[in-house]
mmCIF file of C-alpha atoms in Angstrom:
data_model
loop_
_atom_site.group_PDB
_atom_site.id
_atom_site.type_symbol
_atom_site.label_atom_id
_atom_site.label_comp_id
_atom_site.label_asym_id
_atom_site.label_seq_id
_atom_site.Cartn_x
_atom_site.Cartn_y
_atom_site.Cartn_z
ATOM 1 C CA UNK A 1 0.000 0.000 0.000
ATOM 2 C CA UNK A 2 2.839 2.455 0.454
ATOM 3 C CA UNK A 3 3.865 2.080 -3.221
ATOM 4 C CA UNK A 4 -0.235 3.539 -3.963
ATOM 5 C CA UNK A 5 0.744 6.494 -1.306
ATOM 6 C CA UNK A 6 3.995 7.238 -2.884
ATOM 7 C CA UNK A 7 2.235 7.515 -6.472
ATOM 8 C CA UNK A 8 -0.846 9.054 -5.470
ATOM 9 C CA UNK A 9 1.895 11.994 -4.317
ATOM 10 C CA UNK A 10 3.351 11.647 -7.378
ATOM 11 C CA UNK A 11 0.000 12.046 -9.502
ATOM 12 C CA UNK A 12 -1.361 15.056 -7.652
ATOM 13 C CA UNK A 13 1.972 16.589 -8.066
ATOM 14 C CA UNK A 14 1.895 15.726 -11.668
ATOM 15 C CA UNK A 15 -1.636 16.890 -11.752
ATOM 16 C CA UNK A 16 -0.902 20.529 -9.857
ATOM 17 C CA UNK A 17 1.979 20.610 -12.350
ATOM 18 C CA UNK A 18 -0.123 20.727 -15.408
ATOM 19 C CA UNK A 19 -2.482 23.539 -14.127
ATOM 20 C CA UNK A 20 0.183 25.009 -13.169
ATOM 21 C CA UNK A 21 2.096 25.006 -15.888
ATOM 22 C CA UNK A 22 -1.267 26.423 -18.121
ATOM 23 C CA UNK A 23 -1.947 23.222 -20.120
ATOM 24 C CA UNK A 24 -4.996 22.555 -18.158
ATOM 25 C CA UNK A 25 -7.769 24.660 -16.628
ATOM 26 C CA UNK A 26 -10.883 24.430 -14.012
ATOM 27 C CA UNK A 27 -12.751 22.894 -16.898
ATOM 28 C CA UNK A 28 -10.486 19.546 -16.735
ATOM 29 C CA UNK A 29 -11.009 19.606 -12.981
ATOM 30 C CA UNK A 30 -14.893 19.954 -13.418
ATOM 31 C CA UNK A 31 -14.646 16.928 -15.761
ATOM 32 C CA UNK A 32 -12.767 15.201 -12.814
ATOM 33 C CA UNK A 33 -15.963 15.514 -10.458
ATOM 34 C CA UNK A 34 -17.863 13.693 -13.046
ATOM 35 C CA UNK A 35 -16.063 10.751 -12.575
ATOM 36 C CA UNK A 36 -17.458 8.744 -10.009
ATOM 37 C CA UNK A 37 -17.769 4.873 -8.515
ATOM 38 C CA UNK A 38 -20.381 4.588 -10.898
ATOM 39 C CA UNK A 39 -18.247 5.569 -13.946
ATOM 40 C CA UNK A 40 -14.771 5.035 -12.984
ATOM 41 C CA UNK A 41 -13.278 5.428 -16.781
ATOM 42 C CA UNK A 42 -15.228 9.253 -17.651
ATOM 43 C CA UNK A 43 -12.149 10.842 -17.606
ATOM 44 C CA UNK A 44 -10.369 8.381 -19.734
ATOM 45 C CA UNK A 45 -13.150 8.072 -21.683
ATOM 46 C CA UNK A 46 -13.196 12.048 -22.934
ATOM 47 C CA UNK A 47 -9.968 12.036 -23.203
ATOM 48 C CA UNK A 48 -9.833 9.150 -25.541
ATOM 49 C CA UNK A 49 -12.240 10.789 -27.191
ATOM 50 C CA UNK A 50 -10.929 14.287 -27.644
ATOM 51 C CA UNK A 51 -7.236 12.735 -28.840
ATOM 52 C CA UNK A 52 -9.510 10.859 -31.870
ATOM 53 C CA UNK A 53 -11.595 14.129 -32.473
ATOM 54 C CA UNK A 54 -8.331 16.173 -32.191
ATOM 55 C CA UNK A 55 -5.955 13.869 -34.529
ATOM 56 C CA UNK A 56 -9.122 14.111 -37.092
ATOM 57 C CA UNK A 57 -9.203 18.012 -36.925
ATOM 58 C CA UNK A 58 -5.756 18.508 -37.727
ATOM 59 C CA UNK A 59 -5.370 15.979 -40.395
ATOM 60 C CA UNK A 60 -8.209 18.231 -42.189
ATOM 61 C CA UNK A 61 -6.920 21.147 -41.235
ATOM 62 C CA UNK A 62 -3.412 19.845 -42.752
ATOM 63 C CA UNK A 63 -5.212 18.762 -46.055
ATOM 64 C CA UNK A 64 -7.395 22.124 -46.611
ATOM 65 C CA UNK A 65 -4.298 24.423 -45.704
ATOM 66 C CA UNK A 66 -2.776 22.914 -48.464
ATOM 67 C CA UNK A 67 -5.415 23.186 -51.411
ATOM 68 C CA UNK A 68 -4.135 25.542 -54.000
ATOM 69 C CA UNK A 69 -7.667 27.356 -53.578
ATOM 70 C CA UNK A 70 -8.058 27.649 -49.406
ATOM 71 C CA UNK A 71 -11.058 27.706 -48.381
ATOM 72 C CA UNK A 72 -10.857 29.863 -44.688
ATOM 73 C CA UNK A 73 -14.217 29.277 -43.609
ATOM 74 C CA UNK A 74 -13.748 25.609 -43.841
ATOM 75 C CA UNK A 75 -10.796 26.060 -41.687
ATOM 76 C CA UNK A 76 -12.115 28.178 -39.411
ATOM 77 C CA UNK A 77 -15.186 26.058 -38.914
ATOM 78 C CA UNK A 78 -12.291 23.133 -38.125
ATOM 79 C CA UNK A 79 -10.391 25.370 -36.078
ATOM 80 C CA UNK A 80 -13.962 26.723 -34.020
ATOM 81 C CA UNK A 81 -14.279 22.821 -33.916
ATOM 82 C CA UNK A 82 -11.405 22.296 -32.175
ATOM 83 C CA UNK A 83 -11.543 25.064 -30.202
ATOM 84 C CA UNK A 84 -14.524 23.562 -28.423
ATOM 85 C CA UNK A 85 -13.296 20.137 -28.069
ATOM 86 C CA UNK A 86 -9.820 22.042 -26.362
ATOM 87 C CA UNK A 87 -12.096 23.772 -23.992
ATOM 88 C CA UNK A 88 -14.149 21.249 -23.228
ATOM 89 C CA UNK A 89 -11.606 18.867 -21.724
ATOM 90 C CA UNK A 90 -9.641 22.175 -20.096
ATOM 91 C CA UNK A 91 -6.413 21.789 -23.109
ATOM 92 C CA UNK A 92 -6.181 25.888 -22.298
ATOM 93 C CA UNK A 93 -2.754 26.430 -24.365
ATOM 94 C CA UNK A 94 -4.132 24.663 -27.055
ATOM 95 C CA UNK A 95 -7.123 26.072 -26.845
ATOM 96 C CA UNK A 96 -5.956 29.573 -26.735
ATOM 97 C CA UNK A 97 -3.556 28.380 -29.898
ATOM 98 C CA UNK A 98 -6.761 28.294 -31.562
ATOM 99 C CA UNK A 99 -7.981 31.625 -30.870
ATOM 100 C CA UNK A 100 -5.174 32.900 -32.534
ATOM 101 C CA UNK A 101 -5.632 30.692 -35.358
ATOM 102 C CA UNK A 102 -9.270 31.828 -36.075
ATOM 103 C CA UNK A 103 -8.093 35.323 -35.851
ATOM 104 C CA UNK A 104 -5.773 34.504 -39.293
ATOM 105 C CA UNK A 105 -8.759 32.586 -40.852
ATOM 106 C CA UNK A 106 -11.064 35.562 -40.638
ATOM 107 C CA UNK A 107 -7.787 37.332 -42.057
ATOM 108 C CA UNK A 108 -7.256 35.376 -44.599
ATOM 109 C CA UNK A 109 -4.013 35.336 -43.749
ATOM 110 C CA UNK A 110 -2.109 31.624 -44.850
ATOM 111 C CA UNK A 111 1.192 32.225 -43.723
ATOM 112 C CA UNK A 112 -0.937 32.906 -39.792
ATOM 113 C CA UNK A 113 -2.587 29.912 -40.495
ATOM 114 C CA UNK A 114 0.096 27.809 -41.280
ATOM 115 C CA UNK A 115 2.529 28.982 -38.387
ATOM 116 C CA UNK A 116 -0.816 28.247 -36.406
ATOM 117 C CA UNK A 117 -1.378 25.080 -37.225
ATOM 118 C CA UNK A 118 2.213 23.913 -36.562
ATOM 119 C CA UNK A 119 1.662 25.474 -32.810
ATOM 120 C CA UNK A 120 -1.132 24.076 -32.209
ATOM 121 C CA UNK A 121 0.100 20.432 -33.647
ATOM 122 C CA UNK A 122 2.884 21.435 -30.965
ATOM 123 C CA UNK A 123 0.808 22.489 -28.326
ATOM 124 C CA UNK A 124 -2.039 19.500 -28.736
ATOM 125 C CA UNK A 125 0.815 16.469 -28.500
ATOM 126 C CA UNK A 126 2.241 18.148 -25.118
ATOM 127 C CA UNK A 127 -1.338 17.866 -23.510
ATOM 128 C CA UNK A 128 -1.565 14.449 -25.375
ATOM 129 C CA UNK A 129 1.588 13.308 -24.028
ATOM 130 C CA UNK A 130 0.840 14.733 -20.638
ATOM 131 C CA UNK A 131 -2.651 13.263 -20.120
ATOM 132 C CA UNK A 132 -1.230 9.993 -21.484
ATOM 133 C CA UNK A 133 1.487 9.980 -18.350
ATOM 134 C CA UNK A 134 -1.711 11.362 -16.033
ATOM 135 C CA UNK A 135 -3.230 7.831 -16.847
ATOM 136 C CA UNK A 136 -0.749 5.365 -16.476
ATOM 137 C CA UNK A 137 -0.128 6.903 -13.385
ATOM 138 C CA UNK A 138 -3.827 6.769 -12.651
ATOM 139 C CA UNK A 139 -3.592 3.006 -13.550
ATOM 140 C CA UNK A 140 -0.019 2.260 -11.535
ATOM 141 C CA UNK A 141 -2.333 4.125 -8.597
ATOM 142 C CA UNK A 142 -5.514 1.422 -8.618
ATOM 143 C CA UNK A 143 -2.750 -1.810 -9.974
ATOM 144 C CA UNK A 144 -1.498 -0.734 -6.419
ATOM 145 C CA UNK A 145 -4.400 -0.865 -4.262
ATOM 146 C CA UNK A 146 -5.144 2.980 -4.227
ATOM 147 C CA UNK A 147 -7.578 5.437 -4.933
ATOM 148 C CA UNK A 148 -7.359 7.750 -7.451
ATOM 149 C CA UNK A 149 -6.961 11.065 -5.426
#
């Protein structure tokens, strides 16, 4: 049981880190509180969800940037799209990468966009890779015997 007490410190750090450190906001807490005895996977469950949403998203947003004709409300709609999923879940940088990026759709502005979308590729697989550690942890915490904090 002391191994579940040592990682449970180690997961709230982890956790406090990534508010902290602005890649997640109240909104991923207020997901948290959904998660109950009831539904012990919610969390994991969005999550999964919101990496398959995302990966779509910026494979279209990828393919339309490059058309020789671009079409900036389709990107913008994608972008507005991923904006919401980002928000949802609490990914703040990469949802704020986003309100940057809609700024150059409604500009028009390709060179934006593109410099946008590489940022936002950038910030999206931090948060990936950071709610992917969150979860193995989460897992190491119950293989243990614990409670998820």
């Amino acid at each position: 049981m002391e191994n579940a007490g040592q990682l449970r410190r180690q997961y709230v750090d982890f956790v406090a880190s990534l508010y902290h450190e602005g890649f997640l906001d109240d909104q991923f807490g207020q997901l948290q509180k959904l998660q109950d005895e009831g539904n012990p996977y919610f969390v994991v469950e969005v999550v999964s969800l919101y990496f398959e949403d995302s990966e779509k998203l910026m494979n279209n947003l990828t393919t339309a940037l490059q058309q020789h004709v671009v079409d900036f409300k389709q990107i913008d709609a994608h972008v507005h799209q991923f904006k919401g999923s980002s928000s949802s879940i609490g990914a703040q940088r990469v949802k704020n990468t986003c309100v940057v990026f809609r700024d150059y759709c409604e500009e028009k502005n390709l060179d934006g966009c593109l410099k946008c979308l590489q940022q936002v590729k950038h910030e999206y697989y931090i948060v990936k890779n950071k709610l992917e550690t969150m979860i193995r942890l989460e897992r190491q915490i119950l293989e243990a015997g614990g409670t998820i904090p």
